[in-house]
Amino acid sequence: SQQGEEDPQALSIQEGENATMNCSYKTSINNLQWYRQNSGRGLVHLILIRSNEREKHSGRLRVTLDTSKKSSSLLITASRAADTASYFCATDVRETSYDKVIFGPGTSLSVIP
Amino acid sequence: GAGVSQSPRYKVAKRGQDVALRCDPISGHVSLFWYQQALGQGPEFLTYFQNEAQLDKSGLPSDRFFAERPEGSVSTLKIQRTQQEDSAVYLCASSLFVGRGTDTQYFGPGTRLTVL
């Protein structure tokens, strides 16, 4: 089962434009993370935002979190062809002895040069 | 490099064969996760190890799936009597600490399993 749902499923933009991806989740969380996956590769961690934070920046990435709406967004500014990848949000669910991380289905981003 | 490695990268099996997938986590990482990723989907949790202890195997789809990490480092995911629905990419990830939600998971490149 997947806790998060990304929206849109696929996004195609021109190089230089901004890309916005959204993630909604179902249960209360402690943290939300975004990961990127290039074709045929493993996932790479991008950024983490805690439940008591509303916005976080890292380079060209901006993440927002609205716990009242159980949603998060990832904004990539001034996109580049190298940003072409799938992007996944991941939320943690407290288990007995550890925090299980659950990934959403992802948004496939294509940046056209 | 010192990242997570997985082998083989690609595996083709005939239905009914047994397969073994290997994961070498980053040295010193306490936590190790296995995920199954179907085409166009996000990783689905399979199992979690804290050192050599398998603390959660709730995501394993059936008793044909078995994972071990006997010395707390290298892990093997074994699938017995493979079925076509087992075809997927199997991802391994490790993290430094004992499975906290703030931990960064470092992923290997995955093993793409195709069952004919």
XYZ file of N, CA and C in Angstrom:
687
model
N 0.858 -1.184 0.000
C 0.000 0.000 0.000
C 0.891 1.230 0.000
N 0.414 2.324 -0.610
C 1.205 3.523 -0.674
C 0.442 4.622 0.023
N 1.118 5.367 0.867
C 0.475 6.417 1.644
C 0.361 7.699 0.855
N 1.366 7.970 0.009
C 1.378 9.233 -0.711
C 0.903 9.074 -2.137
N 0.363 10.151 -2.673
C -0.049 10.176 -4.066
C 0.535 11.437 -4.685
N 1.296 11.279 -5.782
C 1.824 12.457 -6.442
C 0.908 12.904 -7.569
N 1.008 14.177 -7.839
C 0.177 14.773 -8.875
C 0.979 15.900 -9.515
N 1.133 16.003 -10.833
C 0.555 15.067 -11.804
C 1.370 13.779 -11.904
N 0.867 12.808 -12.628
C 1.622 11.579 -12.858
C 2.784 11.847 -13.795
N 2.562 12.748 -14.757
C 3.612 13.070 -15.725
C 3.547 14.556 -16.038
N 4.730 15.126 -16.264
C 4.834 16.559 -16.504
C 5.928 16.794 -17.532
N 5.612 17.605 -18.543
C 6.591 17.907 -19.580
C 6.703 19.421 -19.703
N 7.914 19.950 -19.578
C 8.117 21.394 -19.619
C 9.343 21.717 -20.463
N 9.469 22.988 -20.813
C 10.639 23.468 -21.534
C 11.742 23.840 -20.547
N 12.959 23.637 -20.987
C 14.104 24.020 -20.162
C 13.978 25.493 -19.759
N 14.263 25.778 -18.496
C 14.156 27.149 -18.002
C 12.863 27.428 -17.267
N 11.835 26.633 -17.554
C 10.565 26.807 -16.852
C 10.648 26.190 -15.454
N 9.665 26.538 -14.637
C 9.560 25.941 -13.305
C 8.667 24.714 -13.364
N 8.982 23.743 -12.518
C 8.178 22.508 -12.432
C 7.648 22.371 -11.016
N 6.356 22.120 -10.902
C 5.739 21.923 -9.591
C 5.077 20.559 -9.528
N 5.418 19.806 -8.500
C 4.817 18.498 -8.267
C 4.189 18.495 -6.889
N 3.071 17.827 -6.767
C 2.352 17.789 -5.507
C 2.257 16.374 -4.962
N 2.162 16.305 -3.655
C 2.069 15.014 -2.973
C 1.008 15.127 -1.896
N 0.088 14.179 -1.873
C -0.885 14.130 -0.785
C -0.721 12.819 -0.037
N -0.985 12.858 1.241
C -0.836 11.657 2.050
C -2.034 11.514 2.971
N -2.133 10.356 3.622
C -3.372 10.027 4.315
C -3.299 10.169 5.831
N -2.194 9.728 6.422
C -2.126 9.721 7.885
C -1.126 10.753 8.382
N -1.157 11.036 9.660
C -0.222 12.002 10.242
C 1.213 11.540 10.066
N 2.094 12.495 9.869
C 3.494 12.173 9.621
C 4.399 12.947 10.566
N 5.625 12.480 10.685
C 6.657 13.232 11.386
C 7.531 14.003 10.397
N 7.776 13.370 9.262
C 8.659 13.950 8.264
C 8.183 13.568 6.868
N 8.546 14.391 5.902
C 8.265 14.075 4.511
C 9.548 14.315 3.722
N 9.866 13.390 2.845
C 11.079 13.517 2.046
C 10.726 13.449 0.565
N 11.578 14.034 -0.242
C 11.477 13.922 -1.697
C 12.737 13.237 -2.208
N 12.524 12.302 -3.146
C 13.610 11.582 -3.779
C 13.479 11.723 -5.291
N 14.602 11.597 -5.982
C 14.628 11.620 -7.441
C 15.191 10.287 -7.934
N 14.646 9.829 -9.064
C 15.139 8.603 -9.674
C 15.341 8.827 -11.155
N 16.592 8.771 -11.585
C 16.886 8.812 -13.001
C 16.634 7.428 -13.595
N 16.368 7.414 -14.885
C 15.991 6.180 -15.557
C 16.995 5.070 -15.294
N 16.507 3.931 -14.804
C 17.367 2.781 -14.595
C 18.314 2.888 -13.417
N 18.085 3.867 -12.565
C 18.984 4.046 -11.423
C 18.228 3.953 -10.112
N 18.982 3.957 -9.021
C 18.354 3.999 -7.704
C 17.874 5.396 -7.370
N 17.185 5.502 -6.251
C 16.663 6.793 -5.819
C 17.738 7.603 -5.106
N 17.647 8.916 -5.263
C 18.588 9.828 -4.610
C 17.787 10.797 -3.750
N 18.192 10.936 -2.506
C 17.503 11.825 -1.576
C 17.727 13.281 -1.987
N 16.635 14.062 -1.994
C 16.726 15.483 -2.342
C 16.615 16.374 -1.120
N 15.556 16.199 -0.361
C 15.289 17.145 0.711
C 14.307 16.511 1.699
N 14.429 16.913 2.952
C 13.523 16.459 4.007
C 12.884 17.675 4.649
N 11.608 17.581 4.932
C 10.915 18.637 5.655
C 10.183 17.988 6.839
N 10.353 18.593 7.995
C 9.727 18.042 9.197
C 8.291 18.547 9.328
N 7.512 17.869 10.120
C 6.089 18.211 10.222
C 5.856 19.587 10.824
N 6.841 20.119 11.558
C 6.671 21.446 12.147
C 7.260 22.554 11.263
N 7.687 22.193 10.070
C 8.194 23.171 9.112
C 7.164 23.383 8.005
N 7.154 24.573 7.442
C 6.194 24.885 6.381
C 6.864 25.006 5.023
N 8.150 25.376 5.026
C 8.840 25.582 3.760
C 10.328 25.331 3.966
N 10.943 24.787 2.907
C 12.372 24.541 2.974
C 12.975 24.709 1.587
N 14.190 25.226 1.535
C 14.860 25.464 0.269
C 16.171 24.693 0.220
N 16.520 24.264 -0.978
C 17.835 23.676 -1.205
C 18.200 23.915 -2.659
N 19.069 24.890 -2.886
C 19.437 25.223 -4.266
C 18.225 25.664 -5.059
N 17.957 24.961 -6.178
C 16.803 25.307 -7.000
C 15.515 24.606 -6.542
N 15.584 23.907 -5.440
C 14.420 23.180 -4.927
C 13.744 23.966 -3.807
N 12.418 23.952 -3.868
C 11.635 24.541 -2.776
C 10.527 23.563 -2.430
N 10.456 23.204 -1.170
C 9.441 22.268 -0.707
C 8.548 22.973 0.287
N 7.244 22.769 0.146
C 6.297 23.271 1.133
C 5.545 22.092 1.731
N 5.059 22.289 2.918
C 4.292 21.265 3.623
C 3.105 21.907 4.302
N 1.925 21.371 4.054
C 0.696 21.827 4.699
C 0.092 20.617 5.415
N 0.350 20.520 6.699
C -0.116 19.342 7.438
C -1.629 19.348 7.612
N -2.254 20.524 7.558
C -3.716 20.569 7.696
C -4.393 19.960 6.468
N -3.751 20.106 5.331
C -4.283 19.538 4.089
C -3.609 18.213 3.747
N -2.638 17.804 4.575
C -1.883 16.583 4.311
C -1.337 16.603 2.884
N -0.609 17.664 2.575
C -0.051 17.766 1.235
C 1.286 18.490 1.258
N 2.068 18.221 0.232
C 3.373 18.854 0.073
C 3.567 19.157 -1.405
N 4.400 20.144 -1.698
C 4.736 20.423 -3.085
C 6.246 20.563 -3.219
N 6.729 20.170 -4.384
C 8.137 20.321 -4.744
C 8.199 21.211 -5.963
N 8.910 22.313 -5.834
C 9.102 23.249 -6.936
C 10.560 23.197 -7.359
N 10.776 22.981 -8.641
C 12.119 23.051 -9.213
C 12.139 24.292 -10.094
N 12.969 25.240 -9.758
C 13.032 26.471 -10.544
C 14.088 26.358 -11.645
N 13.864 27.104 -12.700
C 14.826 27.184 -13.814
C 15.287 25.794 -14.224
N 14.341 24.964 -14.622
C 14.641 23.554 -14.871
C 15.687 23.366 -15.978
N 16.376 22.242 -15.867
C 17.404 21.858 -16.828
C 17.086 20.480 -17.382
N 17.638 20.162 -18.523
C 17.408 18.839 -19.106
C 17.821 17.734 -18.131
N 18.844 18.006 -17.343
C 19.338 17.013 -16.387
C 18.354 16.758 -15.249
N 17.322 17.600 -15.124
C 16.296 17.372 -14.091
C 15.295 16.311 -14.527
N 15.366 15.882 -15.774
C 14.476 14.830 -16.256
C 14.653 13.575 -15.418
N 13.582 13.160 -14.764
C 13.642 12.032 -13.823
C 12.243 11.813 -13.269
N 12.112 10.795 -12.431
C 10.890 10.606 -11.651
C 11.135 11.108 -10.241
N 10.125 11.744 -9.674
C 10.245 12.327 -8.350
C 9.207 11.683 -7.430
N 9.662 11.273 -6.262
C 8.809 10.562 -5.321
C 8.783 11.285 -3.977
N 7.597 11.405 -3.402
C 7.540 11.834 -2.010
C 7.486 10.588 -1.137
N 7.999 10.735 0.062
C 8.051 9.597 0.990
C 7.709 10.102 2.382
N 6.781 9.419 3.021
C 6.385 9.801 4.370
C 6.714 8.672 5.333
N 6.889 9.022 6.596
C 7.228 7.984 7.570
C 6.040 7.664 8.460
N 5.939 6.385 8.756
C 4.879 5.869 9.610
C 5.548 5.156 10.772
N 5.170 5.514 11.982
C 5.823 4.941 13.145
C 5.405 3.486 13.336
N 6.367 2.588 13.277
C 6.145 1.199 13.607
C 6.645 0.956 15.040
N 6.599 -0.243 15.485
C 6.972 -0.559 16.863
C 8.407 -0.155 17.181
N 9.322 -0.497 16.288
C 10.735 -0.296 16.604
C 11.460 0.588 15.606
N 10.749 1.092 14.616
C 11.413 1.973 13.659
C 10.362 2.769 12.897
N 10.819 3.721 12.093
C 9.913 4.518 11.253
C 9.949 3.969 9.841
N 8.823 3.414 9.411
C 8.741 2.884 8.049
C 8.509 4.030 7.083
N 9.268 4.053 6.016
C 9.125 5.088 4.990
C 8.311 4.514 3.842
N 7.273 5.230 3.472
C 6.378 4.778 2.407
C 6.437 5.770 1.258
N 6.665 5.252 0.061
C 6.827 6.079 -1.130
C 5.515 6.181 -1.910
N 5.319 7.337 -2.530
C 4.196 7.502 -3.440
C 4.528 6.956 -4.807
N 3.583 7.010 -5.764
C 3.787 6.443 -7.093
C 4.672 7.300 -7.996
N 4.916 8.537 -7.632
C 5.870 9.349 -8.373
C 5.288 10.218 -9.468
N 6.015 11.260 -9.805
C 5.737 12.128 -10.949
C 6.907 12.017 -11.909
N 6.601 11.732 -13.166
C 7.635 11.632 -14.188
C 7.784 12.995 -14.845
N 8.950 13.595 -14.707
C 9.220 14.928 -15.247
C 10.123 14.825 -16.471
N 9.697 15.449 -17.545
C 10.526 15.546 -18.742
C 10.818 17.014 -18.983
N 12.084 17.374 -19.066
C 12.494 18.736 -19.365
C 13.088 18.746 -20.765
N 12.421 19.480 -21.639
C 12.801 19.481 -23.061
C 13.802 20.595 -23.319
N 14.963 20.242 -23.880
C 15.997 21.275 -24.106
C 15.560 22.305 -25.131
N 33.386 3.267 -5.707
C 32.846 4.206 -4.747
C 32.346 3.500 -3.506
N 31.819 4.257 -2.557
C 31.402 3.695 -1.292
C 29.891 3.643 -1.180
N 29.198 3.573 -2.282
C 27.740 3.547 -2.267
C 27.212 2.149 -2.083
N 25.893 2.014 -2.169
C 25.230 0.720 -2.083
C 25.357 0.025 -3.444
N 25.770 -1.210 -3.413
C 25.865 -1.960 -4.665
C 24.937 -3.169 -4.612
N 24.459 -3.534 -5.796
C 23.575 -4.682 -5.906
C 24.030 -5.543 -7.073
N 23.833 -6.846 -6.903
C 24.173 -7.756 -7.999
C 23.228 -8.945 -8.002
N 22.911 -9.490 -9.181
C 23.290 -8.915 -10.481
C 22.454 -7.681 -10.793
N 22.809 -6.940 -11.796
C 21.998 -5.792 -12.204
C 20.764 -6.255 -12.975
N 20.914 -7.321 -13.717
C 19.804 -7.876 -14.487
C 19.776 -9.389 -14.278
N 18.563 -9.914 -14.153
C 18.415 -11.343 -13.979
C 17.183 -11.799 -14.745
N 17.376 -12.770 -15.603
C 16.266 -13.394 -16.310
C 16.121 -14.806 -15.782
N 14.928 -15.143 -15.344
C 14.686 -16.471 -14.796
C 13.485 -17.104 -15.482
N 13.538 -18.396 -15.598
C 12.365 -19.120 -16.088
C 11.421 -19.341 -14.914
N 10.152 -19.313 -15.204
C 9.151 -19.515 -14.153
C 9.448 -20.803 -13.406
N 9.476 -20.718 -12.103
C 9.747 -21.876 -11.271
C 11.167 -21.947 -10.746
N 12.054 -21.133 -11.333
C 13.435 -21.113 -10.863
C 13.551 -20.311 -9.568
N 14.593 -20.617 -8.805
C 14.915 -19.831 -7.628
C 15.954 -18.782 -8.006
N 15.861 -17.597 -7.386
C 16.849 -16.556 -7.642
C 17.333 -15.988 -6.318
N 18.554 -15.443 -6.345
C 19.131 -14.800 -5.166
C 19.701 -13.462 -5.587
N 19.279 -12.425 -4.917
C 19.705 -11.058 -5.222
C 20.535 -10.555 -4.046
N 21.652 -9.924 -4.381
C 22.584 -9.523 -3.337
C 22.622 -8.024 -3.178
N 22.795 -7.572 -1.936
C 22.937 -6.154 -1.640
C 24.127 -5.945 -0.715
N 25.028 -5.048 -1.135
C 26.142 -4.627 -0.291
C 25.878 -3.203 0.173
N 25.497 -3.014 1.410
C 25.176 -1.663 1.874
C 26.442 -0.851 2.128
N 26.251 0.408 2.431
C 27.380 1.253 2.809
C 27.932 0.732 4.146
N 29.253 0.641 4.214
C 29.890 0.087 5.407
C 29.491 0.873 6.658
N 29.082 0.150 7.678
C 28.730 0.792 8.944
C 27.272 1.176 9.061
N 26.527 1.043 7.982
C 25.110 1.387 8.054
C 24.337 0.322 8.808
N 23.540 0.785 9.757
C 22.812 -0.123 10.631
C 21.576 -0.690 9.942
N 20.865 0.176 9.239
C 19.575 -0.211 8.663
C 19.711 -0.610 7.201
N 18.939 -1.621 6.832
C 18.918 -2.076 5.434
C 17.481 -2.407 5.053
N 17.076 -1.907 3.898
C 15.710 -2.065 3.416
C 15.732 -2.733 2.046
N 14.725 -3.539 1.787
C 14.471 -4.059 0.445
C 13.114 -3.515 -0.019
N 13.081 -3.094 -1.290
C 11.860 -2.606 -1.911
C 11.669 -3.328 -3.245
N 10.418 -3.402 -3.648
C 10.066 -3.910 -4.978
C 9.436 -2.758 -5.748
N 9.917 -2.521 -6.952
C 9.393 -1.415 -7.748
C 8.881 -1.929 -9.085
N 7.579 -1.858 -9.260
C 6.980 -2.212 -10.539
C 7.139 -1.037 -11.492
N 7.028 -1.320 -12.774
C 7.214 -0.294 -13.799
C 6.239 0.864 -13.599
N 6.777 2.069 -13.528
C 5.928 3.246 -13.402
C 5.364 3.482 -12.024
N 5.846 2.736 -11.040
C 5.351 2.871 -9.673
C 6.481 3.252 -8.717
N 6.098 3.632 -7.514
C 7.091 3.902 -6.493
C 7.554 2.623 -5.833
N 8.653 2.680 -5.107
C 9.133 1.491 -4.395
C 8.121 1.047 -3.344
N 7.872 -0.255 -3.294
C 6.998 -0.852 -2.277
C 7.869 -1.583 -1.267
N 7.656 -1.298 -0.006
C 8.452 -1.893 1.057
C 8.296 -3.403 1.093
N 9.426 -4.083 1.257
C 9.406 -5.535 1.426
C 9.797 -5.927 2.844
N 11.006 -5.486 3.264
C 11.503 -5.929 4.563
C 12.565 -4.990 5.088
N 12.785 -5.014 6.404
C 13.727 -4.113 7.061
C 14.613 -4.884 8.037
N 15.900 -4.622 7.975
C 16.879 -5.183 8.900
C 17.521 -4.071 9.718
N 17.701 -4.360 10.983
C 18.502 -3.500 11.858
C 19.682 -4.365 12.278
N 20.855 -4.074 11.747
C 21.996 -4.990 11.845
C 21.566 -6.348 11.297
N 21.725 -7.420 12.050
C 21.377 -8.739 11.508
C 19.923 -9.124 11.793
N 19.241 -8.316 12.562
C 17.875 -8.651 12.957
C 16.858 -8.171 11.921
N 16.027 -9.079 11.474
C 14.952 -8.722 10.553
C 13.751 -8.283 11.385
N 13.557 -6.972 11.483
C 12.525 -6.441 12.364
C 11.161 -6.361 11.713
N 11.126 -6.339 10.405
C 9.847 -6.191 9.729
C 9.923 -6.908 8.395
N 9.089 -7.899 8.214
C 9.005 -8.578 6.916
C 7.577 -8.566 6.400
N 6.825 -7.601 6.867
C 5.409 -7.543 6.539
C 5.136 -7.280 5.064
N 6.114 -6.742 4.335
C 5.892 -6.441 2.927
C 6.219 -7.573 1.975
N 6.784 -8.635 2.471
C 7.101 -9.763 1.590
C 5.811 -10.350 1.048
N 5.689 -10.491 -0.290
C 4.397 -10.854 -0.895
C 3.921 -12.255 -0.566
N 4.835 -13.170 -0.372
C 4.437 -14.548 -0.084
C 5.581 -15.261 0.604
N 5.326 -16.497 1.024
C 6.392 -17.255 1.690
C 7.441 -17.740 0.705
N 7.298 -17.376 -0.562
C 8.370 -17.692 -1.523
C 9.525 -16.689 -1.407
N 9.271 -15.588 -0.733
C 10.275 -14.544 -0.574
C 10.937 -14.697 0.795
N 12.261 -14.633 0.779
C 13.025 -14.790 2.014
C 14.234 -13.866 1.959
N 14.503 -13.160 3.051
C 15.662 -12.266 3.087
C 16.486 -12.550 4.325
N 17.773 -12.330 4.199
C 18.660 -12.538 5.345
C 19.797 -11.528 5.314
N 20.371 -11.308 6.474
C 21.535 -10.410 6.635
C 22.345 -10.961 7.810
N 22.930 -12.126 7.636
C 23.461 -12.914 8.757
C 24.541 -12.235 9.596
N 25.353 -11.382 8.989
C 26.435 -10.746 9.745
C 26.226 -9.254 9.879
N 25.022 -8.822 9.550
C 24.732 -7.404 9.711
C 25.319 -6.508 8.655
N 25.785 -7.095 7.549
C 26.283 -6.240 6.460
C 25.584 -6.647 5.161
N 26.167 -7.544 4.397
C 25.581 -7.981 3.133
C 24.227 -8.647 3.378
N 23.305 -8.383 2.461
C 21.986 -9.004 2.562
C 21.652 -9.711 1.248
N 20.883 -10.769 1.366
C 20.427 -11.510 0.193
C 18.915 -11.641 0.238
N 18.287 -11.342 -0.879
C 16.851 -11.558 -1.044
C 16.693 -12.760 -1.967
N 16.032 -13.773 -1.475
C 15.840 -14.987 -2.250
C 14.372 -15.136 -2.611
N 14.124 -15.479 -3.841
C 12.767 -15.743 -4.307
C 12.742 -17.169 -4.838
N 11.891 -17.975 -4.246
C 11.787 -19.370 -4.667
C 10.636 -19.525 -5.650
N 10.810 -20.479 -6.558
C 9.750 -20.819 -7.520
C 9.157 -19.544 -8.134
N 10.010 -18.786 -8.805
C 9.595 -17.478 -9.320
C 8.368 -17.575 -10.218
N 7.546 -16.546 -10.138
C 6.344 -16.404 -10.953
C 6.479 -15.144 -11.799
N 5.679 -15.050 -12.843
C 5.767 -13.885 -13.715
C 5.468 -12.591 -12.965
N 4.591 -12.653 -11.987
C 4.263 -11.431 -11.252
C 5.410 -10.954 -10.359
N 6.465 -11.753 -10.241
C 7.633 -11.316 -9.480
C 8.526 -10.393 -10.296
N 8.268 -10.288 -11.583
C 9.075 -9.415 -12.449
C 8.952 -7.977 -11.966
N 10.090 -7.377 -11.661
C 10.128 -6.014 -11.109
C 11.590 -5.645 -10.917
N 11.788 -4.409 -10.480
C 13.118 -4.003 -10.033
C 13.147 -4.116 -8.508
N 14.169 -4.756 -8.005
C 14.326 -4.921 -6.554
C 15.430 -3.973 -6.091
N 15.032 -3.061 -5.237
C 15.933 -2.026 -4.746
C 16.336 -2.314 -3.312
N 17.585 -2.068 -3.030
C 18.105 -2.169 -1.674
C 18.535 -0.766 -1.241
N 18.312 -0.436 0.013
C 18.726 0.853 0.551
C 19.297 0.642 1.938
N 20.237 1.500 2.307
C 20.763 1.434 3.666
C 20.768 2.833 4.265
N 20.715 2.881 5.583
C 20.828 4.158 6.279
C 21.665 3.968 7.523
N 22.236 5.062 7.973
C 23.251 5.003 9.024
C 22.683 4.585 10.370
N 21.480 5.055 10.665
C 20.957 4.901 12.015
C 19.878 3.825 12.090
N 19.216 3.777 13.218
C 18.277 2.703 13.488
C 16.861 3.018 13.030
N 16.711 3.373 11.760
C 15.398 3.481 11.169
C 14.547 4.625 11.691
N 15.108 5.833 11.688
C 14.321 6.991 12.072
C 13.785 7.660 10.813
N 12.664 8.335 10.952
C 12.038 8.969 9.810
C 12.865 10.092 9.214
N 13.832 10.613 9.950
C 14.689 11.673 9.433
C 15.906 11.127 8.693
N 16.074 9.818 8.711
C 17.249 9.252 8.072
C 17.174 9.348 6.557
N 18.303 9.582 5.944
C 18.408 9.498 4.485
C 18.692 8.050 4.118
N 17.916 7.514 3.209
C 18.183 6.180 2.703
C 19.024 6.304 1.439
N 20.065 5.501 1.365
C 20.951 5.481 0.203
C 20.630 4.222 -0.588
N 20.240 4.435 -1.825
C 19.759 3.332 -2.648
C 20.839 2.775 -3.562
N 20.762 1.473 -3.773
C 21.550 0.851 -4.822
C 20.861 1.027 -6.165
N 21.511 0.593 -7.253
C 20.953 0.766 -8.593
C 19.817 -0.188 -8.902
N 19.651 -1.208 -8.069
C 18.566 -2.156 -8.273
C 18.961 -3.356 -9.107
N 18.179 -4.415 -8.956
C 18.279 -5.602 -9.806
C 16.967 -5.722 -10.555
N 17.052 -5.727 -11.888
C 15.844 -5.903 -12.686
C 15.637 -7.386 -12.934
N 14.568 -7.917 -12.365
C 14.249 -9.336 -12.510
C 13.142 -9.506 -13.536
N 13.398 -10.344 -14.504
C 12.384 -10.690 -15.501
C 12.144 -12.191 -15.433
N 10.905 -12.567 -15.203
C 10.544 -13.979 -15.125
C 9.748 -14.344 -16.367
N 10.280 -15.294 -17.117
C 9.643 -15.683 -18.382
C 8.685 -16.854 -18.195
